[in-house]
Short mmCIF file of C-alpha atoms in Angstrom, two decimals:
data_model
loop_
_atom_site.label_atom_id
_atom_site.label_comp_id
_atom_site.label_asym_id
_atom_site.label_seq_id
_atom_site.Cartn_x
_atom_site.Cartn_y
_atom_site.Cartn_z
CA MET A 60 -0.28 2.31 11.66
CA PRO A 61 -1.79 5.27 13.21
CA PRO A 62 -3.39 3.88 16.65
CA ARG A 63 -7.23 2.49 16.46
CA LEU A 64 -10.02 4.38 17.81
CA CYS A 65 -11.16 2.86 20.68
CA ILE A 66 -14.49 4.16 22.44
CA GLN A 67 -16.30 2.88 25.43
CA ALA A 68 -19.85 2.05 24.82
CA PRO A 69 -21.74 5.14 23.50
CA ILE A 70 -24.93 6.10 24.65
CA ALA A 71 -27.30 5.47 21.90
CA TRP A 72 -30.54 7.79 21.66
CA PRO A 73 -33.42 6.30 19.70
CA ILE A 74 -35.04 8.98 17.03
CA THR A 75 -37.17 9.07 14.66
CA ALA A 76 -36.10 8.29 10.98
CA PRO A 77 -36.01 11.50 8.86
CA PRO A 78 -38.41 11.67 5.91
CA ALA A 79 -36.26 9.88 2.93
CA PRO A 80 -34.61 13.13 0.23
CA ARG A 81 -36.60 13.97 -3.12
CA PHE A 82 -35.27 11.46 -5.12
CA ALA A 83 -32.54 12.82 -7.78
CA ALA A 84 -34.21 12.48 -11.92
CA LEU A 85 -31.23 10.43 -12.67
CA PHE A 86 -32.61 7.17 -11.38
CA ARG A 87 -36.07 5.60 -11.08
CA ARG A 88 -37.05 2.10 -9.54
CA SER A 89 -38.20 -0.43 -11.99
CA ILE A 90 -39.30 -2.65 -9.51
CA ALA A 91 -41.86 -0.62 -7.10
CA ALA A 92 -42.37 -3.95 -5.42
CA VAL A 93 -39.46 -3.00 -2.98
CA THR A 94 -40.48 -2.02 0.44
CA THR A 95 -38.19 -0.26 2.93
CA PRO A 96 -38.36 -2.39 6.07
CA PRO A 97 -39.03 -0.51 9.56
CA HIS A 98 -35.73 0.28 11.00
CA GLU A 99 -34.57 2.56 13.95
CA SER A 100 -32.17 5.15 14.44
CA ILE A 101 -29.79 5.84 16.69
CA HIS A 102 -27.57 8.69 17.87
CA VAL A 103 -23.74 7.80 18.07
CA PRO A 104 -21.28 10.08 19.80
CA CYS A 105 -17.92 10.30 18.35
CA ARG A 106 -16.17 12.67 21.13
CA SER A 107 -15.13 16.02 20.38
CA ASN A 108 -16.54 15.35 17.04
CA GLY A 109 -20.41 15.42 17.28
CA PHE A 110 -22.47 12.54 16.87
CA MET A 111 -23.57 10.51 13.57
CA THR A 112 -26.27 8.20 13.04
CA VAL A 113 -26.37 4.60 12.63
CA ASP A 114 -30.07 3.16 11.52
CA VAL A 115 -30.56 -0.49 12.41
CA PHE A 116 -33.03 -2.85 10.09
CA HIS A 117 -33.24 -6.04 12.48
CA GLY A 118 -32.74 -9.29 10.80
CA LEU A 119 -35.66 -11.81 10.89
CA LYS A 120 -33.69 -14.17 13.62
CA SER A 121 -31.89 -13.31 16.74
CA THR A 122 -29.21 -15.54 15.37
CA SER A 123 -28.83 -13.93 11.63
CA PRO A 124 -25.79 -12.39 10.84
CA THR A 125 -24.83 -8.48 10.57
CA ILE A 126 -24.14 -6.81 7.65
CA LEU A 127 -22.68 -2.96 7.42
CA TYR A 128 -24.00 -0.89 4.74
CA LEU A 129 -22.03 2.11 4.17
CA PRO A 130 -23.52 4.69 1.61
CA SER A 131 -22.34 6.16 -1.67
CA GLY A 132 -21.37 9.36 -0.30
CA PRO A 133 -21.57 12.90 -2.14
CA VAL A 134 -20.69 11.37 -4.91
CA LEU A 135 -24.27 10.24 -6.05
CA PRO A 136 -26.70 12.85 -3.83
CA GLY A 137 -30.15 12.06 -3.71
CA ILE A 138 -30.38 8.42 -4.26
CA GLY A 139 -31.99 7.47 -0.61
CA ASP A 140 -35.01 5.75 -1.84
CA GLU A 141 -32.43 3.69 -3.94
CA GLU A 142 -30.36 2.66 -1.29
CA GLU A 143 -32.71 1.56 1.40
CA SER A 144 -34.07 -0.45 -1.82
CA ILE A 145 -30.40 -2.31 -1.73
CA ILE A 146 -30.88 -2.90 1.88
CA SER A 147 -34.59 -4.45 1.80
CA LEU A 148 -33.10 -6.97 -1.04
CA LEU A 149 -30.11 -7.70 1.37
CA ARG A 150 -31.80 -8.49 4.08
CA GLU A 151 -34.23 -10.52 2.49
CA THR A 152 -31.91 -12.36 1.08
CA THR A 153 -29.74 -12.80 3.80
CA GLY A 154 -31.65 -13.02 6.78
CA GLY A 155 -29.48 -10.69 8.51
CA THR A 156 -29.56 -7.31 10.53
CA ILE A 157 -28.02 -4.46 8.22
CA ALA A 158 -26.80 -1.67 10.00
CA ARG A 159 -26.40 1.08 7.66
CA ILE A 160 -23.61 3.59 9.40
CA ASN A 161 -24.27 7.77 7.97
CA TYR A 162 -21.08 8.55 8.18
CA ARG A 163 -20.60 12.49 7.33
CA ALA A 164 -18.84 13.37 4.29
CA SER A 165 -19.02 17.16 3.00
CA ALA A 166 -16.85 20.19 2.98
CA ALA A 167 -17.82 20.37 6.21
CA TYR A 168 -16.73 16.96 7.94
CA SER A 169 -13.44 16.36 5.40
CA TYR A 170 -11.46 13.63 5.84
CA PRO A 171 -10.70 12.04 8.39
CA THR A 172 -14.33 12.73 10.06
CA PRO A 173 -15.67 10.17 7.04
CA PHE A 174 -13.34 7.31 7.98
CA HIS A 175 -13.38 8.23 12.18
CA ASP A 176 -17.40 7.80 11.70
CA VAL A 177 -17.24 4.65 10.13
CA LEU A 178 -14.60 3.08 12.57
CA TYR A 179 -17.13 5.02 15.33
CA GLY A 180 -20.21 2.86 14.05
CA PHE A 181 -18.44 -0.50 13.74
CA ASP A 182 -17.68 -0.44 17.17
CA TRP A 183 -21.15 0.56 18.67
CA VAL A 184 -22.58 -2.28 16.16
CA ARG A 185 -19.86 -4.84 17.92
CA GLU A 186 -21.54 -3.53 21.41
CA ASN A 187 -24.72 -3.33 21.03
CA LEU A 188 -25.90 -5.20 18.40
CA LEU A 189 -23.45 -8.35 18.56
CA LEU A 190 -25.08 -9.86 22.21
CA ASP A 191 -27.14 -13.19 22.98
CA GLU A 192 -30.44 -13.58 24.68
CA PHE A 193 -28.80 -12.74 27.82
CA LYS A 194 -27.25 -9.61 26.40
CA ARG A 195 -23.66 -10.98 26.93
CA PRO A 196 -21.39 -10.09 23.67
CA TYR A 197 -20.21 -13.23 21.32
CA LEU A 198 -17.41 -12.93 18.50
CA ALA A 199 -18.99 -12.91 14.96
CA ARG A 200 -18.13 -12.65 11.45
CA LEU A 201 -19.51 -9.29 10.04
CA GLY A 202 -19.94 -8.58 6.49
CA VAL A 203 -19.79 -5.10 4.75
CA CYS A 204 -20.75 -3.63 1.51
CA GLY A 205 -21.02 0.26 -0.31
CA GLU A 206 -19.97 1.14 -3.70
CA LEU A 207 -18.26 4.33 -4.70
CA MET A 208 -16.58 6.23 -1.66
CA GLY A 209 -18.98 3.97 0.60
CA GLY A 210 -16.93 1.22 -1.58
CA SER A 211 -13.64 3.45 -0.62
CA LEU A 212 -14.61 3.52 3.73
CA ALA A 213 -15.89 -0.31 3.46
CA THR A 214 -12.09 -1.43 1.42
CA MET A 215 -10.24 0.51 4.42
CA LEU A 216 -12.85 -1.04 7.24
CA ALA A 217 -12.52 -4.66 5.84
CA LEU A 218 -8.67 -4.02 5.30
CA THR A 219 -8.30 -3.02 9.05
CA GLU A 220 -11.15 -4.56 11.06
CA CYS A 221 -10.41 -8.30 10.07
CA ARG A 222 -8.20 -10.14 13.39
CA LEU A 223 -8.32 -13.33 14.51
CA GLY A 224 -10.00 -13.56 17.97
CA GLU A 225 -12.09 -10.88 17.64
CA SER A 226 -15.71 -9.87 15.93
CA ARG A 227 -13.90 -9.05 12.32
CA ILE A 228 -15.09 -8.32 8.57
CA ALA A 229 -15.16 -11.46 7.04
CA ALA A 230 -16.80 -10.61 4.06
CA ALA A 231 -16.60 -7.36 1.66
CA ALA A 232 -19.23 -6.78 -1.26
CA VAL A 233 -17.46 -3.60 -3.01
CA ASN A 234 -19.11 -1.96 -6.10
CA ASN A 235 -17.34 0.80 -8.32
CA PRO A 236 -14.85 1.50 -5.42
CA ILE A 237 -12.75 4.72 -5.19
CA VAL A 238 -9.64 3.14 -3.76
CA ASP A 239 -7.36 5.43 -4.66
CA TRP A 240 -8.34 9.04 -4.96
CA VAL A 241 -5.06 10.58 -6.47
CA PHE A 242 -6.30 10.10 -9.56
CA PRO A 243 -2.91 10.25 -11.84
CA ASP A 244 -4.20 9.64 -14.94
CA GLU A 245 -4.89 13.63 -14.24
CA LEU A 246 -1.25 14.23 -14.21
CA PRO A 247 0.77 14.92 -16.88
CA VAL A 248 2.22 11.79 -18.91
CA VAL A 249 5.72 11.02 -18.18
CA ASP A 250 7.26 8.29 -20.16
CA PRO A 251 7.61 5.16 -17.53
CA SER A 252 11.30 4.69 -17.98
CA GLU A 253 11.77 8.63 -16.95
CA LEU A 254 10.00 8.08 -13.93
CA PRO A 255 11.26 9.93 -11.36
CA GLU A 256 12.11 8.13 -7.63
CA PRO A 257 9.80 8.78 -4.68
CA LEU A 258 11.39 11.35 -2.66
CA ALA A 259 12.02 8.76 0.47
CA PRO A 260 12.52 5.05 0.14
CA ASP A 261 9.64 2.73 0.51
CA GLU A 262 8.88 -0.74 2.03
CA THR A 263 10.60 -2.23 -0.80
CA ALA A 264 12.24 -1.98 -4.08
CA PHE A 265 9.82 -3.98 -5.94
CA PRO A 266 8.13 -2.13 -8.29
CA ALA A 267 4.23 -2.35 -7.77
CA ASP A 268 3.30 -4.37 -11.17
CA GLU A 269 5.96 -6.86 -10.41
CA ASP A 270 5.37 -10.00 -8.48
CA MET A 271 7.52 -10.38 -5.28
CA MET A 272 7.00 -13.97 -5.01
CA GLY A 273 8.48 -14.84 -8.94
CA SER A 274 11.59 -16.90 -8.48
CA SER A 275 14.46 -17.88 -10.49
CA GLN A 276 13.25 -21.52 -10.50
CA VAL A 277 10.04 -20.31 -12.97
CA PRO A 278 10.96 -21.09 -15.99
CA ILE A 279 11.18 -17.69 -18.39
CA GLU A 280 10.68 -18.14 -22.46
CA VAL A 281 13.74 -16.82 -23.69
CA ARG A 282 13.48 -15.49 -27.04
CA LYS A 283 15.80 -14.97 -29.93
CA PRO A 284 17.08 -11.49 -31.23
CA ARG A 285 15.63 -10.37 -34.11
CA LYS A 286 16.78 -7.31 -36.64
CA SER A 287 15.83 -4.28 -35.50
CA ARG A 288 13.02 -2.99 -38.13
CA LYS A 289 11.82 0.47 -38.08
CA ARG A 290 8.38 0.57 -36.98
CA THR A 291 5.88 3.19 -36.01
CA PRO A 292 5.50 3.66 -32.14
CA LYS A 293 2.31 2.09 -31.04
CA SER A 294 -0.21 4.62 -29.31
CA THR A 295 -0.66 4.23 -25.66
CA PRO A 296 -4.01 2.59 -24.90
CA GLN A 297 -6.36 4.84 -23.31
CA THR A 298 -7.52 4.08 -19.38
CA ALA A 299 -11.03 3.63 -18.16
CA TRP A 300 -10.34 7.15 -16.55
CA GLN A 301 -10.06 8.37 -20.27
CA ARG A 302 -12.27 6.50 -21.74
CA HIS A 303 -15.67 6.60 -19.68
CA GLY A 304 -14.83 10.53 -18.47
CA ASP A 305 -17.56 12.14 -19.75
CA ASN A 306 -20.60 10.02 -18.93
CA ARG A 307 -23.49 11.56 -17.73
CA ILE A 308 -24.27 10.26 -13.88
CA LEU A 309 -20.53 9.73 -12.95
CA PRO A 310 -18.14 12.18 -14.81
CA THR A 311 -14.77 12.28 -13.84
CA LEU A 312 -15.24 15.92 -13.57
CA THR A 313 -17.86 15.19 -10.73
CA LEU A 314 -15.00 13.05 -8.82
CA MET A 315 -12.32 15.24 -8.71
CA ALA A 316 -14.57 18.32 -7.59
CA GLU A 317 -15.82 16.07 -5.23
CA ARG A 318 -12.29 14.82 -4.17
CA ASP A 319 -11.32 18.49 -3.77
CA ASN A 320 -14.27 19.16 -1.73
CA LEU A 321 -13.40 16.35 0.81
CA PHE A 322 -9.78 16.86 1.47
CA THR A 323 -8.57 20.21 2.72
CA LYS A 324 -4.94 19.56 0.93
CA PRO A 325 -3.39 17.20 -1.31
CA ASP A 326 -1.38 15.26 1.13
CA ASP A 327 -4.73 14.07 3.07
CA TYR A 328 -5.97 11.45 0.08
CA LEU A 329 -1.67 9.98 0.08
CA ASP A 330 -2.96 8.81 3.23
CA ARG A 331 -3.53 4.78 3.19
CA PHE A 332 -7.09 5.19 5.04
CA ALA A 333 -8.19 7.49 3.00
CA SER A 334 -7.26 5.47 -0.52
CA PRO A 335 -6.89 2.11 0.57
CA MET A 336 -4.66 1.13 -2.42
CA HIS A 337 -2.04 2.92 -0.79
CA PHE A 338 -1.94 -0.37 1.61
CA PHE A 339 -0.34 -2.65 -1.27
CA ARG A 340 1.83 -0.12 -2.95
CA SER A 341 3.23 3.37 -2.71
CA PRO A 342 1.43 6.21 -4.92
CA HIS A 343 1.37 6.72 -8.14
CA ALA A 344 2.22 10.17 -7.18
CA GLN A 345 4.15 12.77 -4.57
CA LEU A 346 3.82 15.96 -3.09
CA LEU A 347 6.13 18.75 -4.60
CA VAL A 348 6.82 21.80 -2.11
CA PRO A 349 8.32 24.37 -3.29
CA GLN A 350 11.41 25.74 -0.81
CA HIS A 351 10.58 29.06 0.59
CA ASP A 352 12.96 31.78 1.66
CA ASP A 353 13.21 31.02 5.16
CA ILE A 354 14.65 27.18 4.26
CA PHE A 355 16.68 28.73 2.07
CA ALA A 356 18.10 31.09 5.02
CA SER A 357 18.18 28.24 7.19
CA LYS A 358 21.05 26.81 4.77
CA GLN A 359 24.93 26.86 5.34
CA PRO A 360 26.95 28.54 2.53
CA ASP A 361 29.23 25.95 0.78
CA GLU A 362 32.07 28.88 2.39
CA ILE A 363 32.47 30.74 4.70
CA LEU A 364 32.63 34.09 3.55
CA ASP A 365 33.72 37.51 5.32
CA ILE A 366 31.60 39.77 7.04
CA GLU A 367 31.83 42.17 4.30
CA ALA A 368 30.80 39.59 1.40
CA GLN A 369 27.81 38.30 3.72
CA MET A 370 26.98 41.74 3.84
CA SER A 371 26.34 42.23 -0.09
CA LEU A 372 24.90 39.04 -0.61
CA ASP A 373 22.21 39.54 1.83
CA HIS A 374 21.57 42.90 0.60
CA TYR A 375 21.43 41.57 -3.22
CA ASN A 376 19.08 38.73 -1.65
CA SER A 377 16.35 41.44 -0.18
CA ILE A 378 15.98 42.91 -3.58
CA THR A 379 15.70 39.93 -5.61
CA ARG A 380 13.11 38.98 -2.78
CA GLN A 381 10.66 41.93 -3.28
CA ASN A 382 11.09 41.48 -6.87
CA SER A 383 10.42 38.01 -7.01
CA SER A 384 6.55 36.47 -7.25
CA ALA A 385 5.00 34.51 -4.65
CA PRO A 386 5.88 31.10 -3.63
CA GLU A 387 4.49 28.52 -6.30
CA LEU A 388 1.95 26.10 -4.58
CA PRO A 389 2.79 22.35 -4.07
CA ILE A 390 1.59 20.31 -7.11
CA LEU A 391 1.16 16.60 -7.41
CA SER A 392 3.69 15.45 -9.74
CA ARG A 393 4.21 11.47 -11.17
CA CYS A 394 6.69 8.89 -9.64
CA ARG A 395 7.57 5.36 -9.11
CA ALA A 396 5.34 3.36 -7.09
CA TYR A 397 6.71 0.47 -5.14
CA ALA A 398 4.98 -2.79 -3.79
CA ARG A 399 4.36 -2.92 0.07
CA ASN A 400 3.53 -6.15 1.66
CA TYR A 401 -0.22 -6.43 3.97
CA PRO A 402 -0.87 -7.77 5.74
CA PRO A 403 2.42 -6.81 7.51
CA ALA A 404 4.64 -10.26 8.62
CA GLY A 405 3.45 -11.22 12.69
CA SER A 406 0.08 -9.31 12.75
CA LYS A 407 -2.99 -10.85 13.22
CA LEU A 408 -5.06 -9.77 10.42
CA SER A 409 -6.91 -12.34 8.35
CA LEU A 410 -8.49 -10.36 4.83
CA PRO A 411 -11.74 -11.49 4.56
CA ALA A 412 -13.74 -12.68 1.07
CA TRP A 413 -14.02 -10.52 -1.67
CA SER A 414 -16.95 -9.33 -4.47
CA ILE A 415 -15.58 -6.89 -6.40
CA THR A 416 -17.80 -5.48 -9.05
CA THR A 417 -17.72 -2.62 -11.67
CA GLY A 418 -19.03 -1.23 -14.57
CA SER A 419 -17.85 -1.97 -18.01
CA GLU A 420 -18.02 1.98 -18.54
CA SER A 421 -17.49 2.98 -15.40
CA PRO A 422 -14.37 5.54 -14.92
CA LEU A 423 -13.65 3.57 -11.80
CA CYS A 424 -12.71 0.15 -13.61
CA ASP A 425 -9.30 0.38 -13.71
CA GLN A 426 -9.32 0.70 -9.74
CA ALA A 427 -11.40 -2.34 -8.97
CA SER A 428 -9.15 -4.46 -11.72
CA GLU A 429 -6.39 -3.22 -9.86
CA LEU A 430 -7.63 -3.96 -6.40
CA ALA A 431 -8.66 -7.25 -7.08
CA LYS A 432 -5.04 -8.08 -8.28
CA VAL A 433 -3.26 -6.97 -5.13
CA LEU A 434 -5.73 -8.56 -3.26
CA ARG A 435 -5.25 -11.93 -4.87
CA ARG A 436 -1.48 -11.76 -4.45
CA SER A 437 -1.43 -11.10 -0.52
CA ALA A 438 -3.88 -13.53 -0.25
CA ALA A 439 -1.56 -16.02 -2.46
CA ARG A 440 1.00 -15.32 -0.61
CA HIS A 441 -0.42 -15.32 2.73
CA ALA A 442 -1.67 -19.09 1.92
CA LEU A 443 1.70 -20.09 0.74
CA LYS A 444 3.46 -18.72 3.86
CA SER A 445 0.80 -20.50 6.08
CA HIS A 446 1.02 -23.96 4.14
CA ALA A 447 4.96 -24.11 2.93
CA GLY A 448 6.29 -21.69 5.43
CA ARG A 449 7.38 -19.87 2.31
CA THR A 450 7.01 -16.58 0.19
CA ARG A 451 8.46 -17.88 -2.97
CA TRP A 452 7.16 -20.12 -5.45
CA HIS A 453 9.02 -23.63 -6.48
CA ASP A 454 7.76 -23.83 -9.62
CA LYS A 455 4.98 -22.53 -12.32
CA ALA A 456 2.33 -25.49 -11.18
CA GLU A 457 2.73 -24.20 -7.51
CA LYS A 458 2.20 -20.83 -8.68
CA GLU A 459 -0.78 -21.96 -10.59
CA MET A 460 -2.49 -23.38 -7.82
CA TYR A 461 -2.47 -21.17 -5.21
CA GLU A 462 -3.54 -18.73 -7.54
CA GLU A 463 -6.21 -20.42 -8.19
CA LEU A 464 -7.38 -20.37 -4.58
CA ALA A 465 -6.74 -16.59 -4.83
CA GLU A 466 -9.25 -16.19 -7.46
CA ASP A 467 -12.07 -17.94 -5.51
CA LYS A 468 -11.36 -15.96 -2.50
CA VAL A 469 -11.40 -12.60 -4.28
CA GLN A 470 -13.70 -12.61 -7.02
CA LEU A 471 -14.06 -9.56 -9.31
CA ARG A 472 -17.26 -9.32 -11.89
CA SER A 473 -17.98 -6.42 -14.33
CA LEU A 474 -21.20 -5.39 -14.91
CA PRO A 475 -23.35 -3.46 -17.86
CA SER A 476 -22.98 -0.13 -18.28
CA LEU A 477 -21.59 1.85 -15.27
CA GLY A 478 -22.74 -1.00 -13.01
CA LEU A 479 -23.82 1.11 -10.19
CA TRP A 480 -26.02 -0.38 -7.13
CA THR A 481 -28.43 2.48 -7.31
CA GLU A 482 -28.41 2.49 -10.95
CA GLN A 483 -31.75 0.80 -10.72
CA THR A 484 -33.07 1.54 -14.12
CA ASN A 485 -33.22 -2.19 -15.66
CA GLU A 486 -34.03 -5.70 -14.15
CA GLU A 487 -30.41 -6.69 -13.72
CA TRP A 488 -30.05 -4.57 -10.69
CA GLU A 489 -32.36 -6.65 -8.39
CA LYS A 490 -30.65 -9.96 -9.49
CA SER A 491 -27.28 -8.57 -8.92
CA ILE A 492 -28.14 -7.49 -5.35
CA ARG A 493 -29.49 -10.42 -4.29
CA ASN A 494 -26.54 -12.47 -5.64
CA ILE A 495 -24.49 -10.10 -3.76
CA GLY A 496 -26.42 -10.93 -0.30
CA SER A 497 -26.28 -14.90 -1.30
CA TRP A 498 -22.84 -14.33 -1.67
CA ILE A 499 -22.41 -12.91 1.97
CA LYS A 500 -24.76 -15.14 3.54
CA GLU A 501 -22.43 -17.89 2.22
CA ARG A 502 -19.02 -16.76 3.07
CA LEU A 503 -20.70 -15.50 6.71
CA ASP A 504 -22.05 -19.23 7.37
CA THR A 505 -18.90 -20.98 6.54
CA GLY A 506 -15.29 -20.64 8.67
CA SER A 507 -14.62 -19.85 11.94
CA THR A 508 -13.65 -16.59 13.83
#
């Protein structure tokens, strides 16, 4: 894990909140009664990378919880009014202070700037908002929420800033999070049995879809062999990316275009902080870099050649290099994915409670489902290790008991259509946001720091 960004308490300059950008025609608020509460905007220095802003919507009480809100990002531009409506409802439901971290994300501020900004904002909140009436710091359980790119960064923050004994993320609500920027559905299809191994060995030898906590003690149903019959091969079911990629608001072409805009090179979105899914499994793709002439020149020949033979070979290679085309560009290629253990053993990380929502017609639906799956698996493993000191199930009943506990800690819910929080075209959006606010408040009010 890269070293944690540590900053001293930055100088905070209150500034006048800029006027909200004109609202895109894609969304219209159906409930005009939602008003934006007053707030203050703070300049937060980011060392040698300029500064970003944090908007603070103060809570109703000084002892109210603090919740971080991460905007949707450039995937859905021009929705500032809708996001302020969300913040207003969250503040009303939780009674808490909402800190909106306005991270920078564009071609000019490509990765890793977005998650550096989020970490700077998180540090500023801990150092400036978590103070008692005597201006003394105190430990607190924080919430974080966001959708799309904001959901990706919220997931990253919740996975890495949850250390016991510190002010930490204890509840994370994400909607349609982009947790894997690789988008493997856009890569050439390869039969699972023919997938190549990754170029380098990974942390475990367990396939990503396999339960590492299973044991031979769990009864396995043995089926009697049947006579082979000629059957027509079944077609592979389409993924959510393929089924819903042509929608008008969140098409897959837009997602891929924003990815190319935010990352300067493909191996950047293989990073775990950029694609938080890679904390729990290796990528489904690897970057194949072509071997250039200088690499071939550095290799030793299989046999030692005399000087005349070597000169002839060099002369031949110089001619072929002149006629050869330019080197190919690095490409992404499918490969096998392997499971990873997270949090690592011996760490003080304790994963927060999760509320994951997605749309039934969202191209990111499968990503949300996989995120819930790996989080539940991690929660069950951690609970078993804490209670029984083991990492393997004894029997099926024990497995089901811990999986039930994990499902309560990591909740997954599907919303109609795309399920976007900012798609405020019906009356259900307000109910959904209020439910999320109530869930965050309940989770932050229970438990210990």
